Amino acid sequence: MHTRTGTRAAAGTGTGARTTGAGAAAGAGAGAPGNGARTGRREQILREAARLFADRGFHGVGVDEIGAAVGISGPGLYRHFAGKDAMLAELLVGISERLLAGGRMRIEEADGPEQALDALVRGHIDFALDDRPLITLHDRELDRLREDDRKQVRRLQRAYVELWVQVVRELRPGLGETEARVAVHAVFGLLNSTPHLGTRGGLPGRDATADLLHRLALGALAAADGDAGDGGDGDRSGDGGGGGGGAAPAPPPG
């Protein structure tokens, strides 16, 4: 199918150079004695580190506090990570790898570009709702990464963007490449707004929030090529035009 081969070629940036992040760590060394417990602890440390870094800032959290959150001594963390910088790198590089790998998988499994786009949107919504601290970390702390890690995050992000651009253009061939890319970035900005929606208790429920974000994202992309304004629904045309003209934020962590 063209969606699969075309998109794969467009997003050919490799991700196999390193295995990082909580999701990537789960698959490392499968079958080794005791590996499951070590991997589970690493994931726990990364999850708590992400939460604390997002809540209080990278420099506002000490190793001892991360250790206390997972029930081990601060120095004990050094059996798993070289330090806070290593944790931050695993979090931000790891989620970028995970989003790209997940996007490729969804496209491979899709039956046509419409289904592929729907799967991409749903997958990114899962990330935006379930990994909100990582969005905050990306916005605040990306520049704290070492240069090579920061460049890797950007490479992975560009590849992830191109997956979306390819699918959007296959679904809407009249949309230019630049317009498609701006529209994709704008949709990422919409979906990645979840850290600003208040506490989890303040949201209308995960399923309801996911459904709302899904409708908004697909509606924005449908309006990007102007087709929504050609029919009789004048109100919808006005809304779509306003959403499509928003600023394009940086790609998601991931």
PDB file of C-alpha atoms in Angstrom:
ATOM      1  CA  MET A   1       0.000   0.000   0.000  1.00  0.00           C
ATOM      2  CA  HIS A   2       1.323   3.443  -0.886  1.00  0.00           C
ATOM      3  CA  THR A   3       0.683   4.848   2.585  1.00  0.00           C
ATOM      4  CA  ARG A   4       2.978   2.276   4.130  1.00  0.00           C
ATOM      5  CA  THR A   5       5.871   2.362   1.672  1.00  0.00           C
ATOM      6  CA  GLY A   6       5.764   6.092   1.025  1.00  0.00           C
ATOM      7  CA  THR A   7       5.657   7.055   4.665  1.00  0.00           C
ATOM      8  CA  ARG A   8       8.354   4.646   5.651  1.00  0.00           C
ATOM      9  CA  ALA A   9      10.665   6.150   3.048  1.00  0.00           C
ATOM     10  CA  ALA A  10       9.842   9.689   4.136  1.00  0.00           C
ATOM     11  CA  ALA A  11      10.673   8.912   7.764  1.00  0.00           C
ATOM     12  CA  GLY A  12      13.757   6.806   7.285  1.00  0.00           C
ATOM     13  CA  THR A  13      15.695   8.300  10.179  1.00  0.00           C
ATOM     14  CA  GLY A  14      17.063   5.369  12.135  1.00  0.00           C
ATOM     15  CA  THR A  15      16.381   4.897  15.825  1.00  0.00           C
ATOM     16  CA  GLY A  16      18.455   1.839  16.576  1.00  0.00           C
ATOM     17  CA  ALA A  17      21.613   3.646  17.678  1.00  0.00           C
ATOM     18  CA  ARG A  18      20.626   3.620  21.339  1.00  0.00           C
ATOM     19  CA  THR A  19      17.884   2.171  23.497  1.00  0.00           C
ATOM     20  CA  THR A  20      16.595   4.728  25.956  1.00  0.00           C
ATOM     21  CA  GLY A  21      13.522   5.759  27.868  1.00  0.00           C
ATOM     22  CA  ALA A  22      11.128   3.909  30.115  1.00  0.00           C
ATOM     23  CA  GLY A  23       9.395   2.232  27.197  1.00  0.00           C
ATOM     24  CA  ALA A  24      12.633   1.192  25.535  1.00  0.00           C
ATOM     25  CA  ALA A  25      14.064  -0.121  28.781  1.00  0.00           C
ATOM     26  CA  ALA A  26      11.187  -2.557  29.098  1.00  0.00           C
ATOM     27  CA  GLY A  27      12.419  -4.529  26.105  1.00  0.00           C
ATOM     28  CA  ALA A  28      16.109  -4.598  26.936  1.00  0.00           C
ATOM     29  CA  GLY A  29      17.747  -7.901  27.804  1.00  0.00           C
ATOM     30  CA  ALA A  30      14.560  -9.939  27.852  1.00  0.00           C
ATOM     31  CA  GLY A  31      15.036 -13.345  29.393  1.00  0.00           C
ATOM     32  CA  ALA A  32      18.099 -12.507  31.476  1.00  0.00           C
ATOM     33  CA  PRO A  33      17.852 -13.723  35.102  1.00  0.00           C
ATOM     34  CA  GLY A  34      16.567 -10.953  37.321  1.00  0.00           C
ATOM     35  CA  ASN A  35      16.239  -8.542  34.412  1.00  0.00           C
ATOM     36  CA  GLY A  36      12.499  -8.017  34.905  1.00  0.00           C
ATOM     37  CA  ALA A  37      12.975  -6.658  38.418  1.00  0.00           C
ATOM     38  CA  ARG A  38      15.791  -4.344  37.315  1.00  0.00           C
ATOM     39  CA  THR A  39      13.793  -3.086  34.360  1.00  0.00           C
ATOM     40  CA  GLY A  40      10.728  -2.533  36.525  1.00  0.00           C
ATOM     41  CA  ARG A  41      12.761  -0.497  38.980  1.00  0.00           C
ATOM     42  CA  ARG A  42      14.295   1.592  36.188  1.00  0.00           C
ATOM     43  CA  GLU A  43      10.837   2.342  34.808  1.00  0.00           C
ATOM     44  CA  GLN A  44       9.634   3.277  38.280  1.00  0.00           C
ATOM     45  CA  ILE A  45      12.583   5.623  38.774  1.00  0.00           C
ATOM     46  CA  LEU A  46      12.016   7.264  35.384  1.00  0.00           C
ATOM     47  CA  ARG A  47       8.304   7.700  36.027  1.00  0.00           C
ATOM     48  CA  GLU A  48       8.856   9.360  39.398  1.00  0.00           C
ATOM     49  CA  ALA A  49      11.738  11.462  38.078  1.00  0.00           C
ATOM     50  CA  ALA A  50       9.524  12.740  35.253  1.00  0.00           C
ATOM     51  CA  ARG A  51       6.765  13.643  37.690  1.00  0.00           C
ATOM     52  CA  LEU A  52       9.111  15.443  40.083  1.00  0.00           C
ATOM     53  CA  PHE A  53      11.043  17.254  37.336  1.00  0.00           C
ATOM     54  CA  ALA A  54       7.769  18.435  35.776  1.00  0.00           C
ATOM     55  CA  ASP A  55       6.338  19.586  39.101  1.00  0.00           C
ATOM     56  CA  ARG A  56       9.400  21.355  40.508  1.00  0.00           C
ATOM     57  CA  GLY A  57      11.938  21.754  37.726  1.00  0.00           C
ATOM     58  CA  PHE A  58      15.069  19.763  37.009  1.00  0.00           C
ATOM     59  CA  HIS A  59      17.256  21.734  39.421  1.00  0.00           C
ATOM     60  CA  GLY A  60      14.552  21.764  42.085  1.00  0.00           C
ATOM     61  CA  VAL A  61      14.738  18.004  42.613  1.00  0.00           C
ATOM     62  CA  GLY A  62      17.563  16.109  44.268  1.00  0.00           C
ATOM     63  CA  VAL A  63      18.654  12.528  43.781  1.00  0.00           C
ATOM     64  CA  ASP A  64      17.631  11.744  47.377  1.00  0.00           C
ATOM     65  CA  GLU A  65      14.074  12.890  46.655  1.00  0.00           C
ATOM     66  CA  ILE A  66      13.806  10.684  43.584  1.00  0.00           C
ATOM     67  CA  GLY A  67      15.137   7.786  45.629  1.00  0.00           C
ATOM     68  CA  ALA A  68      12.630   8.426  48.413  1.00  0.00           C
ATOM     69  CA  ALA A  69       9.787   8.441  45.854  1.00  0.00           C
ATOM     70  CA  VAL A  70      10.680   4.899  44.762  1.00  0.00           C
ATOM     71  CA  GLY A  71      11.690   3.602  48.192  1.00  0.00           C
ATOM     72  CA  ILE A  72      15.464   3.376  47.794  1.00  0.00           C
ATOM     73  CA  SER A  73      18.344   5.506  48.973  1.00  0.00           C
ATOM     74  CA  GLY A  74      19.535   8.350  46.777  1.00  0.00           C
ATOM     75  CA  PRO A  75      22.961   6.760  46.265  1.00  0.00           C
ATOM     76  CA  GLY A  76      21.193   3.531  45.331  1.00  0.00           C
ATOM     77  CA  LEU A  77      19.941   5.261  42.195  1.00  0.00           C
ATOM     78  CA  TYR A  78      23.465   5.246  40.832  1.00  0.00           C
ATOM     79  CA  ARG A  79      23.177   1.498  40.340  1.00  0.00           C
ATOM     80  CA  HIS A  80      20.602   2.316  37.646  1.00  0.00           C
ATOM     81  CA  PHE A  81      21.606   5.751  36.329  1.00  0.00           C
ATOM     82  CA  ALA A  82      24.773   7.826  36.279  1.00  0.00           C
ATOM     83  CA  GLY A  83      22.810  10.800  37.603  1.00  0.00           C
ATOM     84  CA  LYS A  84      19.924  13.176  36.960  1.00  0.00           C
ATOM     85  CA  ASP A  85      21.285  14.168  33.563  1.00  0.00           C
ATOM     86  CA  ALA A  86      21.173  10.542  32.455  1.00  0.00           C
ATOM     87  CA  MET A  87      17.580  10.223  33.660  1.00  0.00           C
ATOM     88  CA  LEU A  88      16.526  13.320  31.740  1.00  0.00           C
ATOM     89  CA  ALA A  89      18.218  12.043  28.585  1.00  0.00           C
ATOM     90  CA  GLU A  90      16.510   8.666  28.852  1.00  0.00           C
ATOM     91  CA  LEU A  91      13.141  10.328  29.359  1.00  0.00           C
ATOM     92  CA  LEU A  92      13.321  12.740  26.431  1.00  0.00           C
ATOM     93  CA  VAL A  93      15.193  10.580  23.932  1.00  0.00           C
ATOM     94  CA  GLY A  94      13.174   7.562  24.990  1.00  0.00           C
ATOM     95  CA  ILE A  95       9.748   9.103  24.442  1.00  0.00           C
ATOM     96  CA  SER A  96      10.874  10.446  21.062  1.00  0.00           C
ATOM     97  CA  GLU A  97      11.914   6.936  20.037  1.00  0.00           C
ATOM     98  CA  ARG A  98       8.686   5.472  21.350  1.00  0.00           C
ATOM     99  CA  LEU A  99       6.458   7.921  19.469  1.00  0.00           C
ATOM    100  CA  LEU A 100       8.303   7.352  16.208  1.00  0.00           C
ATOM    101  CA  ALA A 101       8.266   3.558  16.546  1.00  0.00           C
ATOM    102  CA  GLY A 102       4.591   3.604  17.503  1.00  0.00           C
ATOM    103  CA  GLY A 103       3.727   5.877  14.582  1.00  0.00           C
ATOM    104  CA  ARG A 104       5.485   3.610  12.110  1.00  0.00           C
ATOM    105  CA  MET A 105       3.724   0.573  13.524  1.00  0.00           C
ATOM    106  CA  ARG A 106       0.290   2.208  13.284  1.00  0.00           C
ATOM    107  CA  ILE A 107       0.879   3.163   9.660  1.00  0.00           C
ATOM    108  CA  GLU A 108       2.079  -0.343   8.815  1.00  0.00           C
ATOM    109  CA  GLU A 109      -1.078  -1.824  10.325  1.00  0.00           C
ATOM    110  CA  ALA A 110      -3.474   0.698   8.749  1.00  0.00           C
ATOM    111  CA  ASP A 111      -5.644  -0.050   5.748  1.00  0.00           C
ATOM    112  CA  GLY A 112      -5.250   3.205   3.844  1.00  0.00           C
ATOM    113  CA  PRO A 113      -4.331   6.790   4.741  1.00  0.00           C
ATOM    114  CA  GLU A 114      -7.623   7.626   6.477  1.00  0.00           C
ATOM    115  CA  GLN A 115      -7.205   4.766   8.934  1.00  0.00           C
ATOM    116  CA  ALA A 116      -3.508   5.605   9.306  1.00  0.00           C
ATOM    117  CA  LEU A 117      -4.253   9.217  10.233  1.00  0.00           C
ATOM    118  CA  ASP A 118      -6.914   8.138  12.704  1.00  0.00           C
ATOM    119  CA  ALA A 119      -4.431   5.737  14.329  1.00  0.00           C
ATOM    120  CA  LEU A 120      -1.720   8.404  14.502  1.00  0.00           C
ATOM    121  CA  VAL A 121      -4.106  10.844  16.172  1.00  0.00           C
ATOM    122  CA  ARG A 122      -5.309   8.255  18.686  1.00  0.00           C
ATOM    123  CA  GLY A 123      -1.764   7.184  19.489  1.00  0.00           C
ATOM    124  CA  HIS A 124      -0.627  10.735  20.098  1.00  0.00           C
ATOM    125  CA  ILE A 125      -3.679  11.400  22.266  1.00  0.00           C
ATOM    126  CA  ASP A 126      -2.716   8.404  24.424  1.00  0.00           C
ATOM    127  CA  PHE A 127       0.720   9.964  24.873  1.00  0.00           C
ATOM    128  CA  ALA A 128      -0.686  13.437  25.560  1.00  0.00           C
ATOM    129  CA  LEU A 129      -3.043  12.150  28.253  1.00  0.00           C
ATOM    130  CA  ASP A 130      -0.875   9.483  29.869  1.00  0.00           C
ATOM    131  CA  ASP A 131       2.581  11.120  29.693  1.00  0.00           C
ATOM    132  CA  ARG A 132       1.755  14.727  30.481  1.00  0.00           C
ATOM    133  CA  PRO A 133       4.916  15.259  32.598  1.00  0.00           C
ATOM    134  CA  LEU A 134       7.064  14.449  29.564  1.00  0.00           C
ATOM    135  CA  ILE A 135       5.433  17.253  27.575  1.00  0.00           C
ATOM    136  CA  THR A 136       6.287  19.676  30.373  1.00  0.00           C
ATOM    137  CA  LEU A 137       9.832  18.312  30.550  1.00  0.00           C
ATOM    138  CA  HIS A 138      10.341  18.755  26.829  1.00  0.00           C
ATOM    139  CA  ASP A 139       9.137  22.349  26.938  1.00  0.00           C
ATOM    140  CA  ARG A 140      11.253  23.308  29.955  1.00  0.00           C
ATOM    141  CA  GLU A 141      14.318  21.108  30.001  1.00  0.00           C
ATOM    142  CA  LEU A 142      15.270  20.088  26.452  1.00  0.00           C
ATOM    143  CA  ASP A 143      18.115  22.595  26.364  1.00  0.00           C
ATOM    144  CA  ARG A 144      19.676  20.934  29.424  1.00  0.00           C
ATOM    145  CA  LEU A 145      20.494  17.797  27.430  1.00  0.00           C
ATOM    146  CA  ARG A 146      23.970  17.249  26.077  1.00  0.00           C
ATOM    147  CA  GLU A 147      24.277  18.424  22.502  1.00  0.00           C
ATOM    148  CA  ASP A 148      24.329  14.927  20.991  1.00  0.00           C
ATOM    149  CA  ASP A 149      21.227  13.881  22.949  1.00  0.00           C
ATOM    150  CA  ARG A 150      19.425  17.092  22.018  1.00  0.00           C
ATOM    151  CA  LYS A 151      20.260  16.573  18.344  1.00  0.00           C
ATOM    152  CA  GLN A 152      18.999  13.013  18.529  1.00  0.00           C
ATOM    153  CA  VAL A 153      15.699  14.173  20.008  1.00  0.00           C
ATOM    154  CA  ARG A 154      15.325  16.667  17.166  1.00  0.00           C
ATOM    155  CA  ARG A 155      16.132  14.040  14.520  1.00  0.00           C
ATOM    156  CA  LEU A 156      13.556  11.675  15.962  1.00  0.00           C
ATOM    157  CA  GLN A 157      10.988  14.469  16.162  1.00  0.00           C
ATOM    158  CA  ARG A 158      11.537  15.467  12.541  1.00  0.00           C
ATOM    159  CA  ALA A 159      11.065  11.857  11.453  1.00  0.00           C
ATOM    160  CA  TYR A 160       7.845  11.661  13.478  1.00  0.00           C
ATOM    161  CA  VAL A 161       6.541  14.871  11.907  1.00  0.00           C
ATOM    162  CA  GLU A 162       7.287  13.516   8.439  1.00  0.00           C
ATOM    163  CA  LEU A 163       5.233  10.402   9.149  1.00  0.00           C
ATOM    164  CA  TRP A 164       2.228  12.624   9.757  1.00  0.00           C
ATOM    165  CA  VAL A 165       2.947  14.928   6.814  1.00  0.00           C
ATOM    166  CA  GLN A 166       3.155  12.001   4.406  1.00  0.00           C
ATOM    167  CA  VAL A 167      -0.142  10.512   5.590  1.00  0.00           C
ATOM    168  CA  VAL A 168      -1.922  13.891   5.579  1.00  0.00           C
ATOM    169  CA  ARG A 169      -0.778  14.591   2.019  1.00  0.00           C
ATOM    170  CA  GLU A 170      -1.836  11.155   0.821  1.00  0.00           C
ATOM    171  CA  LEU A 171      -5.266  11.737   2.323  1.00  0.00           C
ATOM    172  CA  ARG A 172      -5.452  15.336   1.028  1.00  0.00           C
ATOM    173  CA  PRO A 173      -3.335  15.503  -2.143  1.00  0.00           C
ATOM    174  CA  GLY A 174      -4.280  19.124  -2.784  1.00  0.00           C
ATOM    175  CA  LEU A 175      -2.476  20.233   0.360  1.00  0.00           C
ATOM    176  CA  GLY A 176       1.055  21.544  -0.200  1.00  0.00           C
ATOM    177  CA  GLU A 177       3.960  20.137   1.778  1.00  0.00           C
ATOM    178  CA  THR A 178       4.561  23.350   3.735  1.00  0.00           C
ATOM    179  CA  GLU A 179       0.880  23.714   4.567  1.00  0.00           C
ATOM    180  CA  ALA A 180       0.681  20.092   5.647  1.00  0.00           C
ATOM    181  CA  ARG A 181       3.677  20.503   7.927  1.00  0.00           C
ATOM    182  CA  VAL A 182       2.267  23.662   9.515  1.00  0.00           C
ATOM    183  CA  ALA A 183      -1.066  21.895  10.039  1.00  0.00           C
ATOM    184  CA  VAL A 184       0.646  18.911  11.683  1.00  0.00           C
ATOM    185  CA  HIS A 185       2.634  21.158  14.017  1.00  0.00           C
ATOM    186  CA  ALA A 186      -0.546  23.047  14.909  1.00  0.00           C
ATOM    187  CA  VAL A 187      -2.315  19.788  15.747  1.00  0.00           C
ATOM    188  CA  PHE A 188       0.616  18.774  17.937  1.00  0.00           C
ATOM    189  CA  GLY A 189       0.236  22.089  19.721  1.00  0.00           C
ATOM    190  CA  LEU A 190      -3.437  21.333  20.291  1.00  0.00           C
ATOM    191  CA  LEU A 191      -2.856  17.804  21.548  1.00  0.00           C
ATOM    192  CA  ASN A 192       0.188  18.736  23.622  1.00  0.00           C
ATOM    193  CA  SER A 193      -1.846  21.330  25.508  1.00  0.00           C
ATOM    194  CA  THR A 194      -2.921  18.676  28.033  1.00  0.00           C
ATOM    195  CA  PRO A 195      -0.530  19.833  30.812  1.00  0.00           C
ATOM    196  CA  HIS A 196      -2.446  23.132  30.802  1.00  0.00           C
ATOM    197  CA  LEU A 197      -5.876  21.542  31.186  1.00  0.00           C
ATOM    198  CA  GLY A 198      -5.652  21.366  34.966  1.00  0.00           C
ATOM    199  CA  THR A 199      -5.414  18.400  37.258  1.00  0.00           C
ATOM    200  CA  ARG A 200      -6.653  15.001  36.166  1.00  0.00           C
ATOM    201  CA  GLY A 201      -9.647  15.461  38.447  1.00  0.00           C
ATOM    202  CA  GLY A 202     -10.510  18.677  36.600  1.00  0.00           C
ATOM    203  CA  LEU A 203     -10.828  16.966  33.212  1.00  0.00           C
ATOM    204  CA  PRO A 204     -14.180  15.541  32.039  1.00  0.00           C
ATOM    205  CA  GLY A 205     -12.819  11.985  32.225  1.00  0.00           C
ATOM    206  CA  ARG A 206     -10.132  10.328  30.164  1.00  0.00           C
ATOM    207  CA  ASP A 207     -12.412   8.803  27.539  1.00  0.00           C
ATOM    208  CA  ALA A 208     -14.425  11.987  27.085  1.00  0.00           C
ATOM    209  CA  THR A 209     -11.246  14.091  26.866  1.00  0.00           C
ATOM    210  CA  ALA A 210      -9.717  11.675  24.353  1.00  0.00           C
ATOM    211  CA  ASP A 211     -12.852  11.794  22.192  1.00  0.00           C
ATOM    212  CA  LEU A 212     -12.887  15.601  22.270  1.00  0.00           C
ATOM    213  CA  LEU A 213      -9.210  15.855  21.324  1.00  0.00           C
ATOM    214  CA  HIS A 214      -9.759  13.321  18.548  1.00  0.00           C
ATOM    215  CA  ARG A 215     -12.596  15.370  17.027  1.00  0.00           C
ATOM    216  CA  LEU A 216     -10.630  18.605  17.330  1.00  0.00           C
ATOM    217  CA  ALA A 217      -7.478  17.168  15.735  1.00  0.00           C
ATOM    218  CA  LEU A 218      -9.247  15.561  12.783  1.00  0.00           C
ATOM    219  CA  GLY A 219     -11.392  18.669  12.323  1.00  0.00           C
ATOM    220  CA  ALA A 220      -8.325  20.905  12.190  1.00  0.00           C
ATOM    221  CA  LEU A 221      -6.625  18.685   9.624  1.00  0.00           C
ATOM    222  CA  ALA A 222      -9.800  18.462   7.548  1.00  0.00           C
ATOM    223  CA  ALA A 223      -9.972  22.271   7.437  1.00  0.00           C
ATOM    224  CA  ALA A 224      -6.319  22.686   6.482  1.00  0.00           C
ATOM    225  CA  ASP A 225      -6.870  22.347   2.722  1.00  0.00           C
ATOM    226  CA  GLY A 226      -9.901  24.663   2.717  1.00  0.00           C
ATOM    227  CA  ASP A 227     -12.403  21.966   1.762  1.00  0.00           C
ATOM    228  CA  ALA A 228     -14.402  22.560   4.927  1.00  0.00           C
ATOM    229  CA  GLY A 229     -15.140  26.088   3.742  1.00  0.00           C
ATOM    230  CA  ASP A 230     -16.452  25.066   0.303  1.00  0.00           C
ATOM    231  CA  GLY A 231     -19.678  23.506   1.506  1.00  0.00           C
ATOM    232  CA  GLY A 232     -22.740  24.967   3.111  1.00  0.00           C
ATOM    233  CA  ASP A 233     -21.484  24.890   6.700  1.00  0.00           C
ATOM    234  CA  GLY A 234     -20.314  28.458   7.037  1.00  0.00           C
ATOM    235  CA  ASP A 235     -19.757  28.349  10.801  1.00  0.00           C
ATOM    236  CA  ARG A 236     -17.523  25.316  10.510  1.00  0.00           C
ATOM    237  CA  SER A 237     -15.491  27.036   7.818  1.00  0.00           C
ATOM    238  CA  GLY A 238     -14.783  29.989  10.066  1.00  0.00           C
ATOM    239  CA  ASP A 239     -13.706  27.783  12.966  1.00  0.00           C
ATOM    240  CA  GLY A 240     -11.456  25.689  10.754  1.00  0.00           C
ATOM    241  CA  GLY A 241      -9.736  28.693   9.263  1.00  0.00           C
ATOM    242  CA  GLY A 242      -8.952  30.106  12.675  1.00  0.00           C
ATOM    243  CA  GLY A 243      -7.513  26.831  13.962  1.00  0.00           C
ATOM    244  CA  GLY A 244      -5.366  26.207  10.891  1.00  0.00           C
ATOM    245  CA  GLY A 245      -3.654  29.573  11.138  1.00  0.00           C
ATOM    246  CA  GLY A 246      -2.146  29.048  14.591  1.00  0.00           C
ATOM    247  CA  ALA A 247       1.553  29.167  15.278  1.00  0.00           C
ATOM    248  CA  ALA A 248       3.443  25.904  14.763  1.00  0.00           C
ATOM    249  CA  PRO A 249       5.103  24.861  18.013  1.00  0.00           C
ATOM    250  CA  ALA A 250       8.133  22.659  18.343  1.00  0.00           C
ATOM    251  CA  PRO A 251       7.485  18.967  17.619  1.00  0.00           C
ATOM    252  CA  PRO A 252       6.346  16.869  20.553  1.00  0.00           C
ATOM    253  CA  PRO A 253       8.721  15.019  22.833  1.00  0.00           C
ATOM    254  CA  GLY A 254       8.517  12.349  21.005  1.00  0.00           C
TER     255      GLY A 254
END
